Coordinates of C-alpha atoms in Angstrom, one line a residue:
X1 CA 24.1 -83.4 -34.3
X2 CA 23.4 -82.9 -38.5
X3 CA 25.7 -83.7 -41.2
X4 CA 27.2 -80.6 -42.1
X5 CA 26.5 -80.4 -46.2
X6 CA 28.6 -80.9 -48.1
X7 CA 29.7 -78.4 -50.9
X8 CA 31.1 -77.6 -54.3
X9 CA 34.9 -76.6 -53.6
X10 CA 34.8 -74.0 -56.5
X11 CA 31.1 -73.4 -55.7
X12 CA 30.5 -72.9 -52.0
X13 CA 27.0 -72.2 -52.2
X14 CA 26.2 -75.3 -54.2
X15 CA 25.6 -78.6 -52.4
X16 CA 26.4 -82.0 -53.9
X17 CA 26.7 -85.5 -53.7
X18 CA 29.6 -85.9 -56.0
X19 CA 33.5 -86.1 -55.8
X20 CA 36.1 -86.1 -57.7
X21 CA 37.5 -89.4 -58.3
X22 CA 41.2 -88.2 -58.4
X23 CA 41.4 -85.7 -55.4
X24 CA 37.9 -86.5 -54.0
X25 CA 37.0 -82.7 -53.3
X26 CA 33.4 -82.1 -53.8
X27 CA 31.8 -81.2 -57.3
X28 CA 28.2 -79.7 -58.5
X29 CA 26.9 -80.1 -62.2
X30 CA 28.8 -77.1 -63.3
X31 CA 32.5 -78.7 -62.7
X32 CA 31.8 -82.2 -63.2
X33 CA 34.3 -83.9 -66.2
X34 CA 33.1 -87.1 -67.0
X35 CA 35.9 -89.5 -66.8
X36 CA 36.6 -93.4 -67.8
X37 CA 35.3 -93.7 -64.1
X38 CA 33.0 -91.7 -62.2
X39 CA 34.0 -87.7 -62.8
X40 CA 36.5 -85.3 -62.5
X41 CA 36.9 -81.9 -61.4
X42 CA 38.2 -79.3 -64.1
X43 CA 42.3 -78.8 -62.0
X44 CA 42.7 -82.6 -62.3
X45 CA 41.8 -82.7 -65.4
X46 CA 43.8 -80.1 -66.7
X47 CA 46.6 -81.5 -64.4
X48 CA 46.7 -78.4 -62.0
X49 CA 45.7 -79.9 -58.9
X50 CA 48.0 -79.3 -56.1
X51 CA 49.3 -81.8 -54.0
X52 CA 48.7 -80.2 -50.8
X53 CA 45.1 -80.3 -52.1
X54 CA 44.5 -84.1 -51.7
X55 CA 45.1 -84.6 -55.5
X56 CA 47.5 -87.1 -57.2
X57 CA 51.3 -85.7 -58.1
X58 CA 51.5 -87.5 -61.1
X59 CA 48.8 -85.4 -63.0
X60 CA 47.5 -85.6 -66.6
X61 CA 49.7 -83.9 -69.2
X62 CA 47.8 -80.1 -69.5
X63 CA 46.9 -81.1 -72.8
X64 CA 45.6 -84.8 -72.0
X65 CA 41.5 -85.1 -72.8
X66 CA 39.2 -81.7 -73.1
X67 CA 36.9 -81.4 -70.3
X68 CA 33.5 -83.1 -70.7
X69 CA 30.4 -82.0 -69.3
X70 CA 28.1 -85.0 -68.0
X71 CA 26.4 -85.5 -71.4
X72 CA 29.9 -85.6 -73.3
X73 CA 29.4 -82.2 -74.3
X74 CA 32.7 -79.2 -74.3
X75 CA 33.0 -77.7 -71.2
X76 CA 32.7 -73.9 -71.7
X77 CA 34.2 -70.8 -70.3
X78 CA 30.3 -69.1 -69.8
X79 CA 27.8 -72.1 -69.3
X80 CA 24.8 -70.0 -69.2
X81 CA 25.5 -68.2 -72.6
X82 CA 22.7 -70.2 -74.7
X83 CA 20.5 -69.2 -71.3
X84 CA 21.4 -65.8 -71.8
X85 CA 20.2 -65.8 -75.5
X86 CA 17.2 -67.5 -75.1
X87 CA 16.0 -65.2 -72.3
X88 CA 17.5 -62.4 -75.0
X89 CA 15.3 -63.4 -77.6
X90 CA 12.1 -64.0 -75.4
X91 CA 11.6 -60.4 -74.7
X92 CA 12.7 -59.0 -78.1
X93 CA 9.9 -61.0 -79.3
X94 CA 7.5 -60.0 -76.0
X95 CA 9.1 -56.3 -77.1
X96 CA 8.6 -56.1 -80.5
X97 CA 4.6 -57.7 -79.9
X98 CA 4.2 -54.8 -77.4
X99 CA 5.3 -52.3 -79.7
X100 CA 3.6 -53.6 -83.0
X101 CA 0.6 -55.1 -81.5
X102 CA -2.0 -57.7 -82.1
X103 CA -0.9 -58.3 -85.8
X104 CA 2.3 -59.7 -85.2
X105 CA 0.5 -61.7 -82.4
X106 CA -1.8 -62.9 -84.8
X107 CA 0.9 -63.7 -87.0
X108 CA 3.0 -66.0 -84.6
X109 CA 0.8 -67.7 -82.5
X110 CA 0.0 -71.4 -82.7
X111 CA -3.6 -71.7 -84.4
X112 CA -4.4 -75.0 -86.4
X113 CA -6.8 -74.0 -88.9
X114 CA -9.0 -70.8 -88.2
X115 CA -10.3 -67.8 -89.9
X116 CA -8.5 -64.4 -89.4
X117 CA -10.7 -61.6 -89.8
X118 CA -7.6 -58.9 -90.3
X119 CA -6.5 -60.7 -93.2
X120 CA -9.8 -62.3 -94.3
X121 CA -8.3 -65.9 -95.1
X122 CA -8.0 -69.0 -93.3
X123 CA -4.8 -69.4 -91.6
X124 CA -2.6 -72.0 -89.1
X125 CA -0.3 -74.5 -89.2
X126 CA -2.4 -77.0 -91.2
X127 CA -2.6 -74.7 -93.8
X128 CA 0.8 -74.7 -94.1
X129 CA 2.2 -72.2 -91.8
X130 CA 4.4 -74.5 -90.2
X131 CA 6.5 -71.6 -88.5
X132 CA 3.9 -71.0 -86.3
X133 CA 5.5 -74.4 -84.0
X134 CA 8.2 -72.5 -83.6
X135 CA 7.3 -68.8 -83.4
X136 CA 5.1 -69.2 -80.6
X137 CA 7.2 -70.9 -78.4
X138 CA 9.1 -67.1 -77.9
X139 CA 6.2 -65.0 -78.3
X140 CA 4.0 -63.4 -75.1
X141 CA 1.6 -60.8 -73.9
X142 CA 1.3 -60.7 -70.4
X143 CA 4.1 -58.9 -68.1
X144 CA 3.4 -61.7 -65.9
X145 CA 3.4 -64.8 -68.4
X146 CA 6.8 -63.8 -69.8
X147 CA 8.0 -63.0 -66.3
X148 CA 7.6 -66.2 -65.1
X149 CA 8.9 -67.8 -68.0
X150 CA 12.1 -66.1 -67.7
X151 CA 12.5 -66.6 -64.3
X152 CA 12.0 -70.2 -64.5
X153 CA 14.1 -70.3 -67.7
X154 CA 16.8 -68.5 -65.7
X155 CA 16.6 -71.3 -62.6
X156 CA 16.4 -74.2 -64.7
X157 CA 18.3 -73.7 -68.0
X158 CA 21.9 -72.3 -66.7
X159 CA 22.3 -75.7 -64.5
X160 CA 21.4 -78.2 -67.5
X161 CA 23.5 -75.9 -70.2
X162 CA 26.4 -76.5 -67.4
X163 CA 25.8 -80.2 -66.9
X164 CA 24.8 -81.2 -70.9
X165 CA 26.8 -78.7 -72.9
X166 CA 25.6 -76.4 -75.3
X167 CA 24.4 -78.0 -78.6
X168 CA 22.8 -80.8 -76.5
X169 CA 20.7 -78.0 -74.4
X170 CA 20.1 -76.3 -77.6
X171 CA 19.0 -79.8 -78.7
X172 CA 16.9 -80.0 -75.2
X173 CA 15.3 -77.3 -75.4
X174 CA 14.0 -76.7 -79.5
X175 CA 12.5 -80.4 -79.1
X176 CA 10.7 -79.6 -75.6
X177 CA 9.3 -76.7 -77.5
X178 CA 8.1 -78.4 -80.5
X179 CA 7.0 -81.3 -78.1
X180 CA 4.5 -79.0 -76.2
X181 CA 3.6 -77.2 -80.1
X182 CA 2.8 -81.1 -81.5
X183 CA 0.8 -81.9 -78.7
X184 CA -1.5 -78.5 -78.3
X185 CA -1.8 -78.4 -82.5
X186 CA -3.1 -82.4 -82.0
X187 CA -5.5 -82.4 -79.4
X188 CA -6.5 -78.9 -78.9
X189 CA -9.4 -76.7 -80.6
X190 CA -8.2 -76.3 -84.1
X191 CA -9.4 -72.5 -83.6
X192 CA -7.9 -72.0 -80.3
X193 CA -4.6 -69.6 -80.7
X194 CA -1.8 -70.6 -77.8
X195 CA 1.5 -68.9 -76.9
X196 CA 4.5 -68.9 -74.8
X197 CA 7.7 -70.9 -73.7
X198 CA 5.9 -73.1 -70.9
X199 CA 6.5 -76.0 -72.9
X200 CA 10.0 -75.9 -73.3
X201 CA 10.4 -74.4 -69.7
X202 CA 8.1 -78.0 -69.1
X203 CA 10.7 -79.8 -70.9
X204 CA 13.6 -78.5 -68.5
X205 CA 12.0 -79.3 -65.6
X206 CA 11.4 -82.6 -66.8
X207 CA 15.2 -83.0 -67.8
X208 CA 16.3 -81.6 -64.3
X209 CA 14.2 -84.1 -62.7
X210 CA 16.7 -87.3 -64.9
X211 CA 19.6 -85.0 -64.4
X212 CA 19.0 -84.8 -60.1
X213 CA 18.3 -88.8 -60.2
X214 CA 21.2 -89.6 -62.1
X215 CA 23.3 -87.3 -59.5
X216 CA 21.5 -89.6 -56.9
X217 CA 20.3 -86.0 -55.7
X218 CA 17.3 -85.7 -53.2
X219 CA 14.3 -85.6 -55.7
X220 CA 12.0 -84.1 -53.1
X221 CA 12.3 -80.5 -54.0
X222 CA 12.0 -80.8 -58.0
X223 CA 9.0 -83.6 -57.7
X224 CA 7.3 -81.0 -55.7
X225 CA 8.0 -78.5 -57.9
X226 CA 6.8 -80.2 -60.9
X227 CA 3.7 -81.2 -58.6
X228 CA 2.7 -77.8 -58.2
X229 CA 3.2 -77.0 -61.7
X230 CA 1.1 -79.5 -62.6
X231 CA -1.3 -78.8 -60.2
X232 CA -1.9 -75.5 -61.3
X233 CA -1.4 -76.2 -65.1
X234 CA -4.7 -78.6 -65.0
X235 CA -6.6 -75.9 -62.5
X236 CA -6.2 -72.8 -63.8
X237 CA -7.9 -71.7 -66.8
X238 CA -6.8 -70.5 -69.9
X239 CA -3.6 -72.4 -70.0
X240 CA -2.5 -74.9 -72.4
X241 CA -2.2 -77.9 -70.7
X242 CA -1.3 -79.7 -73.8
X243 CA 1.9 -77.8 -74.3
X244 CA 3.0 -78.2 -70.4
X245 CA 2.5 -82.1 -71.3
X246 CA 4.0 -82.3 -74.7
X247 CA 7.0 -80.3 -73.4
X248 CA 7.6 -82.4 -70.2
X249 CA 7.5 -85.7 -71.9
X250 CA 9.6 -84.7 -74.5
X251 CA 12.2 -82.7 -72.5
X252 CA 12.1 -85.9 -70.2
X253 CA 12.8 -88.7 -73.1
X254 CA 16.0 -86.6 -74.3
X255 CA 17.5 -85.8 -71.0
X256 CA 16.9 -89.7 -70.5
X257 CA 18.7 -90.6 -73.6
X258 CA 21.4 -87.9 -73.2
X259 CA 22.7 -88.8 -69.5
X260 CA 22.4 -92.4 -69.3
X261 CA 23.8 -93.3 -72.6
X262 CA 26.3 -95.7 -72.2
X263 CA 30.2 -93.9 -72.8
X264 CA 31.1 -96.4 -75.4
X265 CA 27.7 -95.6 -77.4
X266 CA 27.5 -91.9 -76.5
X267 CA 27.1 -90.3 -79.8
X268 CA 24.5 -93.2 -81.0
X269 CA 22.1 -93.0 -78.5
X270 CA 22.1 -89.5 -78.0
X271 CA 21.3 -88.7 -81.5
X272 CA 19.2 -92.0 -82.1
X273 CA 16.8 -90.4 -79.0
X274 CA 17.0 -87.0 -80.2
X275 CA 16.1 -88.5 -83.7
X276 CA 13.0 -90.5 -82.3
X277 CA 11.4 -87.5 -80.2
X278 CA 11.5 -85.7 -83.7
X279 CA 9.5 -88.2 -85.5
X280 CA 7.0 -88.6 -82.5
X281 CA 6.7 -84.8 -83.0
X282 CA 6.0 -85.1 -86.9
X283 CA 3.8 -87.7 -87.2
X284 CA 1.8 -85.8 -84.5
X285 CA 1.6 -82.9 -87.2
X286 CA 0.9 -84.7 -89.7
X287 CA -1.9 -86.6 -88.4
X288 CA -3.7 -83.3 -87.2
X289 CA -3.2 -81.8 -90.5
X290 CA -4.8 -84.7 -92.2
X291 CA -7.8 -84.5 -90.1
X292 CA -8.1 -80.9 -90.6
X293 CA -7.6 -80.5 -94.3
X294 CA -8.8 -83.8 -95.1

């Protein structure tokens, strides 16, 4: 006869490996508190937990510590909000391309150093268009591209947003991007434009893949997953394999440093991490900009 599996008490629907340590009753990412041991689920915590319930009588005062995501983030009342507003501003971007057309295309893509014939001058990051690192991690064409995108954005991002907080998925997710920009600008065709958010949707999966291990979840469904991405990223053509990479290694190294940072050192680590994937990103720039302009 097989386990029965074992389930979130505030989210049925979700399995999970982890327990409260004070009344023991199941908890996904979403409602784990970390705690000076183990975590917590969000009525102990606050003190609520009834006794009936399997939880302790002698509570926390209501007003004891605020609730901590995994990361050491603030718990929040909506934890797909920055979710939301990324998918938000994906498709007013993909909207706004659709309605203007191939200039503002033109405009936001990532090119290193190419001629434009609409404007007649050379344009691209190593001619100091910087923003185009940034721009073109929310800007597609294709129904289906941004489609995907979404969807996987959707899947991926509300989980981590729930498990790391808000500013550190914020964090997570602007240095996946720039990761997969770096990386295509270095070792790509200085001429060849790229687009989209599959680096920083790279860069999630990456972080989901730390976040499931440290869980001591079963890491057979998101290895596959990033299997298959990776499968089809280096078979099918026309995508930019050099984002996918430069996204997943980056995403990777921060959700690394963000989860396993040791309680005492939180803040250090974190930002120390966070601090080193930024340089690794700059020094890629600025070495393809030398060789281009140089």
């Amino acid at each position: 006869m097989e386990d029965q599996a074992v389930c979130c008490y505030r989210h049925p629907q979700r399995e999970t490996g982890i327990s409260c340590t004070r009344c023991e009753r199941p908890i996904c990412p979403e409602c784990m508190i970390s705690a000076s041991v183990g975590f917590q689920c969000p009525e102990c915590v606050s003190g609520r937990a009834s006794v009936g319930s399997g939880a302790s009588a002698a509570g926390p005062p209501p007003r004891a510590a605020q609730p901590r995501t995994l990361a050491g983030g603030t718990m929040a009342s909506d934890p797909r909000l920055i979710t939301k507003i990324l998918v938000a501003i994906n498709i007013a971007v993909w909207l706004a391309a659709l309605s203007v057309g191939d200039r503002l295309v033109n405009d936001l893509d990532l090119v290193g150093r190419a001629y434009d014939p609409g404007t007649v001058q050379i344009v691209g990051v190593a001619e100091g268009q910087w923003w185009r690192l940034v721009t073109s991690v929310f800007l597609h064409q294709q129904l289906m591209h941004i489609a995907f995108n979404m969807l996987s954005l959707w899947w991926i991002g509300g989980p981590l947003e729930a498990a790391l907080g808000r500013v550190r998925f914020i964090v997570l997710y602007a240095l996946s991007g720039l990761g997969g920009s770096a990386l295509s600008y270095l070792l790509a065709a200085q001429n060849q434009p790229s687009l989209g958010a599959s680096g920083a949707i790279f860069g999630l999966l990456g972080a989901t893949a730390v976040l499931m291990r440290r869980l001591n979840y079963d890491m057979r469904p998101v290895i596959a997953l990033l299997a298959l991405n990776l499968l089809f990223t280096f078979t099918w053509s026309g995508i930019a394999w050099q984002a996918h990479v430069g996204g997943l290694v980056a995403g990777t190294v921060v959700a690394y440093g963000m989860v396993h940072a040791p309680r005492e050192k939180r803040a250090l680590v974190q930002r120390g991490t966070c601090v080193l994937v930024l340089l690794a990103i700059v020094a890629m720039v600025w070495i393809r900009t030398v060789q281009l302009t140089g």
